[in-house]
Amino acid sequence: MKSQMRLKGLIYKEFLQIWRDPSSLAIAFVLPVFLLLLFGYGVSLDAKHVPIGWVIEKPTASTSSFSNAFAHSDYFESTFFADMEDAEFALQARKINAIIHLREDFSRQLFKPQPAAIQIIVDGVDANTARLISGYIQGTWSQWLNQKAELRGTPLQQPVIADHRIWYNSAVLSKDYLIPGLIAVIMTLIGALLTALVFAREWERGTMESLLATPISTQEILLGKLIPYYLLGMGGLLLSIAMAVFLFQVPLRGSFWVLLFTGSLFLFVALGMGLLISIVAKNQFVAGQIAIIITFLPAFIMSGFIFDISSMPEAIQGLTYLIGARYFVAILQTVFLTGNVWAVILPNSLALLVMALIFFTLAARKAPRRLE
Amino acid sequence: MPPVNDKTLTLHSVSKSFVSGRAITHAVKNVTFSIKPGHITALVGPDGAGKTTLLRLAAGLLLPDSGTVSVFSLDSDKQSEQIRHLIGYMPQRFGLYEDLSVIENLNLYADLHQLAEKDRQQRFIQLTKMSGLSPFNNRLAGQLSGGMKQKLGLACTLLSQPRLLLLDEPSVGVDPLSRRELWRIIEQQMEQNGMTVLMSTAYMDEAERCSEVILMDAGECLQKNTPDFFKHKMLGLCFAARADKQSNRQLQLYLSQQDEFIDAIIQGDDVHVVMQQGATLENIAGIQFESIEPRLEDAFIALLKSRYKSAVQAPAALAQAGASIVTEDIIQVDRVDRWFGQFQAVKALSFTVKRGEIFGLLGANGAGKTTTFRMLCGLLPVSNGQLSVAGIDLRTAAAKARARIGYMSQKFSLYSHLSVRQNLVFFSSAYGLRNSRQQQRVKWALQFYELEPYSDTNSGDLPLGYKQRLAMACALMHEPEILFLDEPTSGVDPLARREFWMRTNQLAATGVTVLVTTHFMEEAEYCDRLIIMVEGDILTMGTPAEIKRQAQSENRQEPTMEDAFIHLVTQQAQQ
Amino acid sequence: MLANIYALLIKEFLALIKDKKSRFVLIVPPIFQLFIFGYAATYDLNDIPIAIYNEDANIESRDFISRFTASSAFTEVLRITRHQQIAKALDEKKVLAVLHIDQHFSRDLLTAHQPAKVQILVDGRNSNTALIALNYMQTILADFNLDWAKQHHLRQLPAQLQVRAWFNPNLSSRWFIVPGIVGLLTLVVTVIVTALSIAREREQGTFDQLLVTPLTPFQILLGKAIPGLIIGVVEASFIILMAVFWFEIPLLGSLVALYIGIFLFVFSVIGIGLMISSLCVTQQQGLLGGFLFIVPAVILSGYATPIANMPVWVQNFTLLNPLRYFLVIVRGVFLEGFSTQHLFGQYWPLAIIGVITLGCAGWMFRRRMF
């Protein structure tokens, strides 16, 4: 009963401080909104209206039916050039992303034993976009071939045809996976960065010294920080989920409660890291730097949020196992887009739990009972 | 509970050192003492003596490397939990949450000490009333003045009615009025609860009021005894000196050059001197000496100077001290106002300063001293009124005026990662000094301020006293006509304060005008003239003697500057 | 005047280099980020786990499958034997894609009456990875078709695509990402150095000390700007060296063109850093302000995702972003072999941004001096 009074006092104090310090509130609520809006509107890997240049050496019915196939597609925006020189110049000047070159013999060679060649040049500087564009061009091209063949009454004879389906995100919208993943980044910021800063602040302002001189226990000091920032982090989580579902229309196929539960676990990991950082750093500037380098950046780059983990070099893949965000990103993308797949949720939750326990044990052991 | 009272705080051969990088600092070396229950014990010593470390050891915030610390016979290592229920500890910066209000701070510490709801209200009322905080219950702690913060810090520590109260420099940066109140509160609490107090302080008059004094230096405990014991040793060695033909400043300079004396400071119209043990006054002619009651400060200086023989070297020579009597006004302030939004920090301030004067600006925290200063240096524009420095109107030619002034700010602002020499070189370049002239000035600064041994040390690693000297040297590189010193001695121990004034006097004697703010009232004695500010207004202006005279009364024949200050401020408040 | 600024420069550099924290900020995060970004940030697919469900047990299907498993992009981690296992494998993220081969695959392939059928199922939770994996698989399939048609003298497709990628023939993401790091890290370091410099002096109280010297605000500002410029250029040079010699990215264009770009870029970023600096009282605020500028500046620069994919209003907004122009310069010089005349269109916006931001910084600095 009595120790509850101490804890309650500490928690109440922390809330007052959060309420009065605009920067904590900014990190907890403004930053998530800012990041979600920035990513929701600013980041997209879906190429649309890609400018492509055409060089058609000898226009015929066939060439125009081919170029029409592209004109009807949402993916492309066509420009026509008189010769390759002009088109190449436009490519270098970044006016267009690809050139489709139909030689003079295109119509003649079509459906001949020596098939007509369509030369495609893509700007490869942005390799990812280049790959997507050449994929789109191939798709449009094969559709056109099929139509053309059917019109001639000789259906296209291909040895193998593939029927493909993209599961869970059939419209292939990048926002549907970026926004759930972003929640992990945001929670890292709230949990680790904010906690690291506020703990370091107590050292800097000398209030830790007077706290330690009172009959307060280590657990109470830690809990007194954890509970308020846990609640703040959960507030950030709810806000992010609400924005994802209602503003950005990301489908939530799994259970909201699973999200909440695993979000709690991840928050514990982030809070644990924040506590550890601040116990080691004792200075807001250093704590902020460390938090950004070892929590924010890895959550961004090495969590599978944007970049695929299995494609990274092995050494870096090994490192990603140490990053809590990796597990939470997997859960988030699954619960949002697939549903409650326990085989994904349970092992990843377990990993989060283990990490949280390790961080808390370390924090509790390293926690200050004295000034050194 | 008399049995526990026997041994309130006992240290037994306690040592503590800190490692930072390759350097090891022995903060506390083999210290043994115990303090008297139910009394106040003062911990005094120069900066870096280990006072804060010692208090932290006593509070159980640090563990000794060797030796034992016990509080009420409880070991600070193994029984720290129980100890924390019995002690109250106020760190140097009071340990307040600045973004919490007064009542919220109190509530927090009440929760931490598990004060029951019904006792709490009563205790709050009692403490806030006693400390005069009740009108400010809902104000944020960060918006309180230094004195108020200190009282709130104390109230928070006293909430739990500790048996042992540990205070780390509770009165640094606090005006005399607040210091008086602090003492009143502590003494009241001791009466009521039989509390024991250990406090570190830089004020010797404060230490004099304690039952016992522990003198520390360089981590060692030099002596522990009653103030009377310390003073008794100085009996017959302290005099008030006076000479008809010389001004008190010239006299002080002369006396401090004599081997017979350990110390000579200006005290009103007299010079207060401390004689070397075994020396005589026979060889000194033309000066009247009147034996006076020794003070604790005299004993303190004597003890420390015997440890550091060459701590203050008497200046080799001095240009005709005060020979030229110039009456030119070098600073003119004419009905100057300064507003910050709706708040008027300075109200129609008018005064003039003559060339070669040491002019003091005194006042409580928040009286407008620093604002006035910043306006004089051109760091802050005036809202209304006229301001001219060295004959230049600051509104039209601030940069021109700046080349002729030197400024030393409250915090001894230096580039902490630059070495002493690099700081000097930088500031001299900033003032346009080049080549041989620059080298010459840097050399002068290193010599005059005895910084040579530290010339390659980073200024951030210097002891406070040396930081202050370096800051002063930086402000003087271009030989300014006017020197502005904002609280130049705050937090600096008496020894360093003396050296500082010694050098400042020398400067003034060469014709440099010095403007200084301070809240050490005894330092006002060094000024030729001074003003006391209250709430942005001038309370009084005059020579130190004139001001003290205002507080003279029948039962106070010879008021000190502090008495005068408190007298005038309270008089003002009553009106 | 020159001597004054020289003194300010010396002081600024000594303060940066002797301060452990500043040194840390200048050295550790850039190296850390260089490696993380250089190695971890890639859109290329390697060893993507796939499952194969082969309902046809003949040699033809096995040949077909070996085309996939032999590719460096895919690794078979699971062999599926029942239809129900497909959903499980994908749901549980065991594999990214499933290649399902129809039971009549070999028969259809050999008789050529109708095309042999396969089904490709991809996990779209990361839609970008899904699309690229699908592209890879379709390319393998197309190659197989071509080879099969040639071997069995079947009629080939009426037209064929010959795709070539310019400037980056192997379409390696690293060639795209690593030159971008030059811009990214130069931005981060320059902003942090300049954004914190005045705040640091305010915290230490040395700012007042500077203001009471006869130095003019313009000189003080120059004394803050030039170290930022030098550090930015040195940092950029270091990363360029790393890009060329460690990551082996070809540097085809003119170094002069690149350095003109670096100077203009750093120039414009310093203006922004100093603007943040003159607004902030503490280093903490400076850091937060820097963060609030850097994150959108990077995201809206085309560093990781193309500007062309953004909504039009966001695209217009990116015109204010200096990093956007610099990324074109650095990638153009590295991969496309640009020289100065190609880049004029990027230089002048940077110069304008620089003049405006520095002007604003100067104005704000004068106003906030008191």
mmCIF file of C-alpha atoms in Angstrom, chain B residues 374 377-381 399 402-403 405 407-409 411 413-419 422 426-427 429-432 434 456 458 471 475, chain C residues 1 3-4 7-11 14-15 18-20 201-217 224 369-370:
data_model
loop_
_atom_site.group_PDB
_atom_site.id
_atom_site.type_symbol
_atom_site.label_atom_id
_atom_site.label_comp_id
_atom_site.label_asym_id
_atom_site.label_seq_id
_atom_site.Cartn_x
_atom_site.Cartn_y
_atom_site.Cartn_z
ATOM 1 C CA ARG B 374 23.524 43.684 -20.577
ATOM 2 C CA CYS B 377 27.459 46.207 -22.785
ATOM 3 C CA GLY B 378 25.249 46.594 -25.814
ATOM 4 C CA LEU B 379 23.899 43.052 -25.501
ATOM 5 C CA LEU B 380 20.378 44.319 -25.005
ATOM 6 C CA PRO B 381 18.825 47.438 -26.489
ATOM 7 C CA ALA B 399 30.400 48.189 -32.210
ATOM 8 C CA ARG B 402 32.357 47.452 -27.677
ATOM 9 C CA ALA B 403 36.017 47.821 -28.667
ATOM 10 C CA ILE B 405 34.852 47.638 -22.979
ATOM 11 C CA TYR B 407 32.882 41.979 -20.236
ATOM 12 C CA MET B 408 32.992 38.981 -17.963
ATOM 13 C CA SER B 409 29.746 37.114 -17.641
ATOM 14 C CA LYS B 411 29.240 31.856 -15.778
ATOM 15 C CA SER B 413 32.026 31.845 -20.261
ATOM 16 C CA LEU B 414 34.991 30.291 -21.971
ATOM 17 C CA TYR B 415 35.433 27.787 -24.757
ATOM 18 C CA SER B 416 35.738 24.785 -22.512
ATOM 19 C CA HIS B 417 37.436 22.621 -25.114
ATOM 20 C CA LEU B 418 40.082 25.186 -25.935
ATOM 21 C CA SER B 419 43.200 25.395 -23.835
ATOM 22 C CA GLN B 422 43.955 29.096 -27.187
ATOM 23 C CA PHE B 426 41.147 33.713 -29.734
ATOM 24 C CA PHE B 427 39.794 36.570 -27.666
ATOM 25 C CA SER B 429 42.276 38.160 -32.140
ATOM 26 C CA ALA B 430 38.601 38.894 -31.823
ATOM 27 C CA TYR B 431 39.570 42.269 -30.389
ATOM 28 C CA GLY B 432 41.854 42.875 -33.328
ATOM 29 C CA ARG B 434 47.948 41.018 -33.971
ATOM 30 C CA ASP B 456 47.834 23.910 -22.226
ATOM 31 C CA ASN B 458 41.502 22.804 -21.472
ATOM 32 C CA ALA B 471 37.677 34.772 -18.009
ATOM 33 C CA ALA B 475 38.072 40.328 -21.036
ATOM 34 C CA MET C 1 38.615 41.382 -41.324
ATOM 35 C CA ALA C 3 42.357 37.819 -39.649
ATOM 36 C CA ASN C 4 39.209 38.040 -37.525
ATOM 37 C CA ALA C 7 40.640 33.444 -35.671
ATOM 38 C CA LEU C 8 36.982 32.434 -35.573
ATOM 39 C CA LEU C 9 37.705 29.491 -37.865
ATOM 40 C CA ILE C 10 40.573 28.233 -35.758
ATOM 41 C CA LYS C 11 38.438 28.478 -32.642
ATOM 42 C CA LEU C 14 39.485 23.409 -32.250
ATOM 43 C CA ALA C 15 36.172 23.346 -30.412
ATOM 44 C CA LYS C 18 38.700 18.665 -29.149
ATOM 45 C CA ASP C 19 35.153 18.044 -27.976
ATOM 46 C CA LYS C 20 34.570 14.331 -27.595
ATOM 47 C CA GLU C 201 27.716 28.871 -27.619
ATOM 48 C CA ARG C 202 24.452 30.094 -26.154
ATOM 49 C CA GLU C 203 24.461 27.223 -23.659
ATOM 50 C CA GLN C 204 28.047 27.834 -22.626
ATOM 51 C CA GLY C 205 27.452 31.576 -22.432
ATOM 52 C CA THR C 206 30.284 32.278 -24.860
ATOM 53 C CA PHE C 207 27.839 33.773 -27.326
ATOM 54 C CA ASP C 208 27.486 36.905 -25.210
ATOM 55 C CA GLN C 209 31.219 36.994 -24.912
ATOM 56 C CA LEU C 210 31.471 36.981 -28.713
ATOM 57 C CA LEU C 211 28.838 39.669 -29.056
ATOM 58 C CA VAL C 212 30.683 42.107 -26.821
ATOM 59 C CA THR C 213 33.755 41.917 -29.042
ATOM 60 C CA PRO C 214 33.976 44.306 -31.989
ATOM 61 C CA LEU C 215 33.248 41.407 -34.377
ATOM 62 C CA THR C 216 30.270 42.228 -36.576
ATOM 63 C CA PRO C 217 27.314 39.820 -36.811
ATOM 64 C CA LYS C 224 30.043 29.706 -38.335
ATOM 65 C CA MET C 369 20.904 38.501 -31.220
ATOM 66 C CA PHE C 370 19.353 39.928 -28.117
#
